Tab-separated table of C-alpha atoms in Angstrom:
chain	number	residue	atom	x	y	z
A	1	UNK	CA	-159.786	-89.026	-62.152
A	2	UNK	CA	-161.852	-86.008	-63.141
A	3	UNK	CA	-165.562	-86.619	-63.662
A	4	UNK	CA	-167.938	-84.189	-65.365
A	5	UNK	CA	-171.646	-84.217	-64.564
A	6	UNK	CA	-174.230	-82.183	-66.445
A	7	UNK	CA	-177.465	-82.068	-64.463
A	8	UNK	CA	-177.227	-82.045	-60.671
A	9	UNK	CA	-180.658	-83.301	-59.682
A	10	UNK	CA	-181.342	-86.531	-57.806
A	11	UNK	CA	-179.393	-88.790	-60.175
A	12	UNK	CA	-176.601	-86.443	-61.238
A	13	UNK	CA	-176.251	-85.062	-57.721
A	14	UNK	CA	-175.978	-88.562	-56.282
A	15	UNK	CA	-173.293	-89.401	-58.848
A	16	UNK	CA	-171.425	-86.248	-57.855
A	17	UNK	CA	-171.596	-87.160	-54.170
A	18	UNK	CA	-170.502	-90.747	-54.822
A	19	UNK	CA	-167.464	-89.789	-56.914
A	20	UNK	CA	-166.512	-86.986	-54.563
A	21	UNK	CA	-166.707	-89.357	-51.588
A	22	UNK	CA	-164.386	-91.727	-53.473
A	23	UNK	CA	-161.783	-88.972	-53.764
A	24	UNK	CA	-162.269	-87.946	-57.376
A	25	UNK	CA	-162.456	-84.440	-58.814
A	26	UNK	CA	-166.006	-83.534	-59.806
A	27	UNK	CA	-166.927	-80.798	-62.269
A	28	UNK	CA	-170.640	-80.048	-62.379
A	29	UNK	CA	-173.080	-78.040	-64.426
A	30	UNK	CA	-176.749	-77.252	-63.902
A	31	UNK	CA	-179.065	-74.633	-65.358
A	32	UNK	CA	-179.988	-73.642	-61.802
A	33	UNK	CA	-177.526	-71.147	-60.333
A	34	UNK	CA	-178.855	-72.011	-56.874
A	35	UNK	CA	-177.995	-75.683	-57.397
A	36	UNK	CA	-174.523	-74.818	-58.675
A	37	UNK	CA	-173.922	-72.551	-55.710
A	38	UNK	CA	-175.119	-75.160	-53.253
A	39	UNK	CA	-172.987	-77.980	-54.675
A	40	UNK	CA	-169.906	-75.749	-54.597
A	41	UNK	CA	-170.592	-74.560	-51.041
A	42	UNK	CA	-171.315	-78.093	-49.826
A	43	UNK	CA	-168.134	-79.444	-51.422
A	44	UNK	CA	-170.057	-81.736	-53.767
A	45	UNK	CA	-168.353	-80.262	-56.832
A	46	UNK	CA	-164.860	-78.852	-57.338
A	47	UNK	CA	-165.744	-76.496	-60.155
A	48	UNK	CA	-168.182	-75.672	-62.934
A	49	UNK	CA	-168.136	-77.973	-65.967
A	50	UNK	CA	-167.578	-75.964	-69.175
A	51	UNK	CA	-166.512	-76.310	-72.779
A	52	UNK	CA	-163.029	-75.251	-71.663
A	53	UNK	CA	-162.443	-77.893	-68.971
A	54	UNK	CA	-164.534	-80.822	-70.257
A	55	UNK	CA	-161.404	-82.157	-72.006
A	56	UNK	CA	-159.968	-82.943	-68.577
A	57	UNK	CA	-162.764	-85.436	-67.843
A	58	UNK	CA	-162.153	-89.163	-68.065
A	59	UNK	CA	-165.885	-89.711	-67.614
A	60	UNK	CA	-168.742	-87.371	-68.488
A	61	UNK	CA	-172.266	-88.070	-67.208
A	62	UNK	CA	-175.277	-86.406	-68.830
A	63	UNK	CA	-178.050	-86.575	-66.238
A	64	UNK	CA	-180.811	-84.648	-68.021
A	65	UNK	CA	-184.203	-85.400	-69.540
A	66	UNK	CA	-183.829	-87.034	-72.991
A	67	UNK	CA	-184.415	-83.943	-75.181
A	68	UNK	CA	-182.156	-81.581	-73.186
A	69	UNK	CA	-179.601	-84.394	-72.965
A	70	UNK	CA	-179.438	-84.640	-76.753
A	71	UNK	CA	-179.168	-80.845	-77.044
A	72	UNK	CA	-176.318	-80.784	-74.519
A	73	UNK	CA	-174.494	-83.618	-76.286
A	74	UNK	CA	-174.655	-81.775	-79.590
A	75	UNK	CA	-173.292	-78.623	-77.954
A	76	UNK	CA	-170.491	-80.244	-75.940
A	77	UNK	CA	-169.374	-82.924	-78.447
A	78	UNK	CA	-166.837	-80.757	-80.328
A	79	UNK	CA	-165.052	-80.028	-77.039
A	80	UNK	CA	-164.838	-83.578	-75.625
A	81	UNK	CA	-161.454	-85.339	-75.632
A	82	UNK	CA	-161.114	-88.507	-77.681
A	83	UNK	CA	-160.268	-90.616	-74.606
A	84	UNK	CA	-163.333	-89.452	-72.654
A	85	UNK	CA	-166.222	-91.857	-72.028
A	86	UNK	CA	-169.541	-90.014	-72.268
A	87	UNK	CA	-172.570	-91.664	-70.654
A	88	UNK	CA	-176.153	-90.496	-70.512
A	89	UNK	CA	-178.344	-91.444	-67.540
A	90	UNK	CA	-181.751	-91.029	-69.199
A	91	UNK	CA	-184.764	-93.245	-68.518
A	92	UNK	CA	-185.180	-94.155	-72.187
A	93	UNK	CA	-182.386	-95.115	-74.519
A	94	UNK	CA	-183.297	-95.343	-78.214
A	95	UNK	CA	-183.262	-91.679	-79.225
A	96	UNK	CA	-180.459	-90.523	-76.924
A	97	UNK	CA	-178.254	-93.448	-77.981
A	98	UNK	CA	-178.828	-92.757	-81.674
A	99	UNK	CA	-177.744	-89.166	-81.041
A	100	UNK	CA	-174.806	-90.095	-78.800
A	101	UNK	CA	-173.398	-92.823	-81.050
A	102	UNK	CA	-173.578	-90.539	-84.107
A	103	UNK	CA	-171.778	-87.711	-82.300
A	104	UNK	CA	-169.165	-90.122	-80.937
A	105	UNK	CA	-168.396	-91.336	-84.459
A	106	UNK	CA	-168.163	-87.768	-85.705
A	107	UNK	CA	-165.900	-86.410	-82.950
A	108	UNK	CA	-163.978	-89.521	-81.914
A	109	UNK	CA	-164.955	-89.993	-78.260
A	110	UNK	CA	-166.809	-92.989	-76.795
A	111	UNK	CA	-170.511	-92.848	-75.950
A	112	UNK	CA	-172.364	-95.356	-73.773
A	113	UNK	CA	-176.027	-95.382	-72.861
A	114	UNK	CA	-176.617	-95.831	-69.138
A	115	UNK	CA	-179.656	-96.240	-66.902
A	116	UNK	CA	-179.084	-96.629	-63.147
A	117	UNK	CA	-182.004	-98.605	-61.736
A	118	UNK	CA	-182.292	-96.588	-58.544
A	119	UNK	CA	-184.102	-93.501	-57.365
A	120	UNK	CA	-186.817	-92.153	-55.122
A	121	UNK	CA	-190.171	-90.491	-55.645
A	122	UNK	CA	-188.466	-87.171	-54.930
A	123	UNK	CA	-186.314	-85.053	-57.229
A	124	UNK	CA	-183.632	-82.427	-56.805
A	125	UNK	CA	-180.173	-82.079	-55.309
A	126	UNK	CA	-181.458	-81.967	-51.731
A	127	UNK	CA	-182.503	-85.618	-52.015
A	128	UNK	CA	-179.231	-86.764	-53.629
A	129	UNK	CA	-177.028	-89.127	-51.628
A	130	UNK	CA	-173.706	-90.820	-52.223
A	131	UNK	CA	-175.166	-94.281	-51.520
A	132	UNK	CA	-178.180	-94.045	-53.852
A	133	UNK	CA	-176.696	-96.541	-56.334
A	134	UNK	CA	-175.054	-98.900	-53.837
A	135	UNK	CA	-175.998	-102.461	-54.792
A	136	UNK	CA	-178.390	-101.257	-57.514
A	137	UNK	CA	-178.487	-102.624	-61.076
A	138	UNK	CA	-176.986	-100.557	-63.892
A	139	UNK	CA	-178.129	-101.048	-67.491
A	140	UNK	CA	-175.542	-100.308	-70.180
A	141	UNK	CA	-176.005	-99.777	-73.914
A	142	UNK	CA	-172.441	-99.844	-75.302
A	143	UNK	CA	-171.388	-99.170	-78.904
A	144	UNK	CA	-170.278	-102.828	-79.182
A	145	UNK	CA	-171.394	-105.805	-77.126
A	146	UNK	CA	-168.477	-108.237	-77.391
A	147	UNK	CA	-165.571	-106.067	-76.204
A	148	UNK	CA	-164.844	-107.595	-72.800
A	149	UNK	CA	-161.917	-105.259	-72.124
A	150	UNK	CA	-164.087	-102.207	-72.732
A	151	UNK	CA	-166.868	-103.540	-70.493
A	152	UNK	CA	-164.299	-104.126	-67.754
A	153	UNK	CA	-163.145	-100.526	-68.220
A	154	UNK	CA	-166.730	-99.334	-67.761
A	155	UNK	CA	-167.058	-101.320	-64.543
A	156	UNK	CA	-163.875	-99.691	-63.260
A	157	UNK	CA	-165.048	-96.208	-64.234
A	158	UNK	CA	-168.393	-96.802	-62.524
A	159	UNK	CA	-166.977	-98.464	-59.402
A	160	UNK	CA	-167.309	-95.351	-57.176
A	161	UNK	CA	-171.105	-95.425	-57.640
A	162	UNK	CA	-171.244	-98.904	-56.068
A	163	UNK	CA	-173.537	-100.658	-58.523
A	164	UNK	CA	-174.310	-104.270	-57.662
A	165	UNK	CA	-175.014	-105.666	-61.120
A	166	UNK	CA	-174.523	-104.658	-64.756
A	167	UNK	CA	-176.770	-105.602	-67.657
A	168	UNK	CA	-175.743	-105.065	-71.279
A	169	UNK	CA	-178.573	-104.652	-73.768
A	170	UNK	CA	-179.641	-102.838	-76.930
A	171	UNK	CA	-181.440	-99.511	-76.698
A	172	UNK	CA	-184.593	-101.004	-78.227
A	173	UNK	CA	-184.718	-103.902	-75.770
A	174	UNK	CA	-184.075	-101.546	-72.858
A	175	UNK	CA	-187.039	-99.369	-73.811
A	176	UNK	CA	-189.322	-102.361	-74.364
A	177	UNK	CA	-188.577	-103.805	-70.927
A	178	UNK	CA	-188.541	-100.498	-69.062
A	179	UNK	CA	-192.057	-99.775	-70.337
A	180	UNK	CA	-193.194	-102.661	-68.113
A	181	UNK	CA	-190.845	-102.519	-65.141
A	182	UNK	CA	-190.944	-98.762	-64.579
A	183	UNK	CA	-193.183	-96.691	-66.804
A	184	UNK	CA	-196.359	-98.772	-66.457
A	185	UNK	CA	-195.873	-98.886	-62.680
A	186	UNK	CA	-195.738	-95.094	-62.504
A	187	UNK	CA	-198.908	-94.697	-64.574
A	188	UNK	CA	-200.842	-97.296	-62.578
A	189	UNK	CA	-199.753	-95.762	-59.278
A	190	UNK	CA	-200.588	-92.260	-60.465
A	191	UNK	CA	-204.040	-93.339	-61.661
A	192	UNK	CA	-204.735	-95.409	-58.534
A	193	UNK	CA	-204.554	-92.436	-56.153
A	194	UNK	CA	-207.160	-90.521	-58.181
A	195	UNK	CA	-209.942	-92.560	-56.609
A	196	UNK	CA	-212.126	-90.326	-54.377
A	197	UNK	CA	-211.748	-92.985	-51.704
A	198	UNK	CA	-208.029	-92.181	-51.458
A	199	UNK	CA	-208.878	-89.190	-49.248
A	200	UNK	CA	-210.300	-91.588	-46.661
A	201	UNK	CA	-207.346	-93.992	-46.542
A	202	UNK	CA	-205.896	-92.943	-43.176
A	203	UNK	CA	-206.423	-95.620	-40.613
A	204	UNK	CA	-207.265	-98.170	-43.289
A	205	UNK	CA	-203.998	-98.416	-45.231
A	206	UNK	CA	-200.833	-100.373	-44.653
A	207	UNK	CA	-198.130	-101.925	-46.809
A	208	UNK	CA	-200.254	-102.570	-49.897
A	209	UNK	CA	-201.363	-98.945	-50.139
A	210	UNK	CA	-197.845	-97.628	-49.563
A	211	UNK	CA	-196.343	-99.952	-52.167
A	212	UNK	CA	-198.967	-99.017	-54.746
A	213	UNK	CA	-198.774	-95.267	-54.246
A	214	UNK	CA	-195.072	-94.554	-53.659
A	215	UNK	CA	-194.271	-93.589	-57.247
A	216	UNK	CA	-197.515	-91.652	-57.784
A	217	UNK	CA	-195.518	-88.744	-56.356
A	218	UNK	CA	-193.574	-88.156	-59.558
A	219	UNK	CA	-191.990	-85.438	-61.652
A	220	UNK	CA	-194.677	-84.920	-64.294
A	221	UNK	CA	-192.444	-82.997	-66.689
A	222	UNK	CA	-189.820	-85.731	-66.842
A	223	UNK	CA	-192.263	-88.642	-66.998
A	224	UNK	CA	-194.369	-86.998	-69.719
A	225	UNK	CA	-191.277	-86.802	-71.911
A	226	UNK	CA	-190.255	-90.375	-71.127
A	227	UNK	CA	-193.743	-91.797	-71.753
A	228	UNK	CA	-194.173	-90.056	-75.099
A	229	UNK	CA	-190.688	-90.965	-76.270
A	230	UNK	CA	-191.410	-94.625	-75.503
A	231	UNK	CA	-194.946	-94.534	-76.889
A	232	UNK	CA	-195.317	-97.915	-78.620
A	233	UNK	CA	-193.819	-100.189	-75.937
A	234	UNK	CA	-195.808	-98.349	-73.268
A	235	UNK	CA	-199.071	-98.576	-75.224
A	236	UNK	CA	-198.522	-102.343	-75.496
A	237	UNK	CA	-198.171	-102.635	-71.712
A	238	UNK	CA	-201.192	-100.389	-71.083
A	239	UNK	CA	-203.356	-102.398	-73.484
A	240	UNK	CA	-202.223	-105.618	-71.814
A	241	UNK	CA	-203.104	-104.508	-68.283
A	242	UNK	CA	-206.413	-102.958	-69.403
A	243	UNK	CA	-207.418	-106.301	-70.938
A	244	UNK	CA	-206.464	-108.123	-67.739
A	245	UNK	CA	-208.340	-105.683	-65.514
A	246	UNK	CA	-211.388	-106.038	-67.748
A	247	UNK	CA	-211.337	-109.791	-67.129
A	248	UNK	CA	-211.271	-109.287	-63.350
A	249	UNK	CA	-214.051	-106.702	-63.582
A	250	UNK	CA	-216.298	-108.957	-65.661
A	251	UNK	CA	-215.847	-111.871	-63.278
A	252	UNK	CA	-216.726	-109.709	-60.261
A	253	UNK	CA	-219.689	-108.045	-61.989
A	254	UNK	CA	-221.081	-111.429	-63.023
A	255	UNK	CA	-220.460	-113.053	-59.636
A	256	UNK	CA	-218.322	-115.644	-61.448
A	257	UNK	CA	-216.335	-117.118	-58.578
A	258	UNK	CA	-214.683	-119.841	-60.664
A	259	UNK	CA	-213.307	-117.387	-63.232
A	260	UNK	CA	-212.206	-114.939	-60.549
A	261	UNK	CA	-210.438	-117.698	-58.629
A	262	UNK	CA	-208.703	-118.846	-61.815
A	263	UNK	CA	-207.545	-115.290	-62.626
A	264	UNK	CA	-206.163	-114.828	-59.128
A	265	UNK	CA	-204.461	-118.231	-59.227
A	266	UNK	CA	-202.872	-117.447	-62.600
A	267	UNK	CA	-201.499	-114.180	-61.211
A	268	UNK	CA	-200.093	-115.881	-58.132
A	269	UNK	CA	-198.420	-118.574	-60.246
A	270	UNK	CA	-197.004	-115.943	-62.613
A	271	UNK	CA	-195.456	-114.108	-59.650
A	272	UNK	CA	-193.962	-117.348	-58.303
A	273	UNK	CA	-192.454	-118.176	-61.699
A	274	UNK	CA	-191.095	-114.662	-62.204
A	275	UNK	CA	-189.433	-114.622	-58.792
A	276	UNK	CA	-188.064	-118.137	-59.195
């Protein structure tokens, strides 16, 4: 099949590599001429995705930040074939899905929200790899939730990426959960490394430090947009962790061993229950 990919950074570039490795034709577009030139020279793409050839695509990925993704969808929608499945790969879903579903109804194609739960702390085509999504979860926000045949079609279309598990959810529920599982983790990590003591960590840090700081190395432009778009769910998670940290701080300041032990025990039990 022919696959179109708009945005050839880490996520879009990895999709391009995965589908190309599986023997499919890949048409790509990126605002960076250098990226387009590299993907063509490296054999990652077979041509430049355009309004003229997008009709040939069975599957069209939009791997951009949410606002540019919506702008691209509005521009490309009149040129998309009715049998094409269009899927965004944004980190938040509510606004892009509202835009995508409305355009799909207007122009007759199918839109699906998608969020591959994979990545690295790095960005850009040079870090893209064909195996990035192998075994990873994929979250889907389809136009309908009870069409088993359509969901099977999506699994077939996405098979070259190698996802290990699919979850089907509403856009609102996706954004509520992702505020905890991803966005809060990035903020906490980013804030954690601002301690002046961080400059003295060498020789004193091991797995805990590495786990806590990995995602502090982030793309601030992308994450700013994602955080602000998902403001209310993220504020809830921030308020929750600030309250919890305040409890730990008070117990330590007051030398309250019993309370501190109880807080630590509750956290350990919560982790055990979460992990089954």
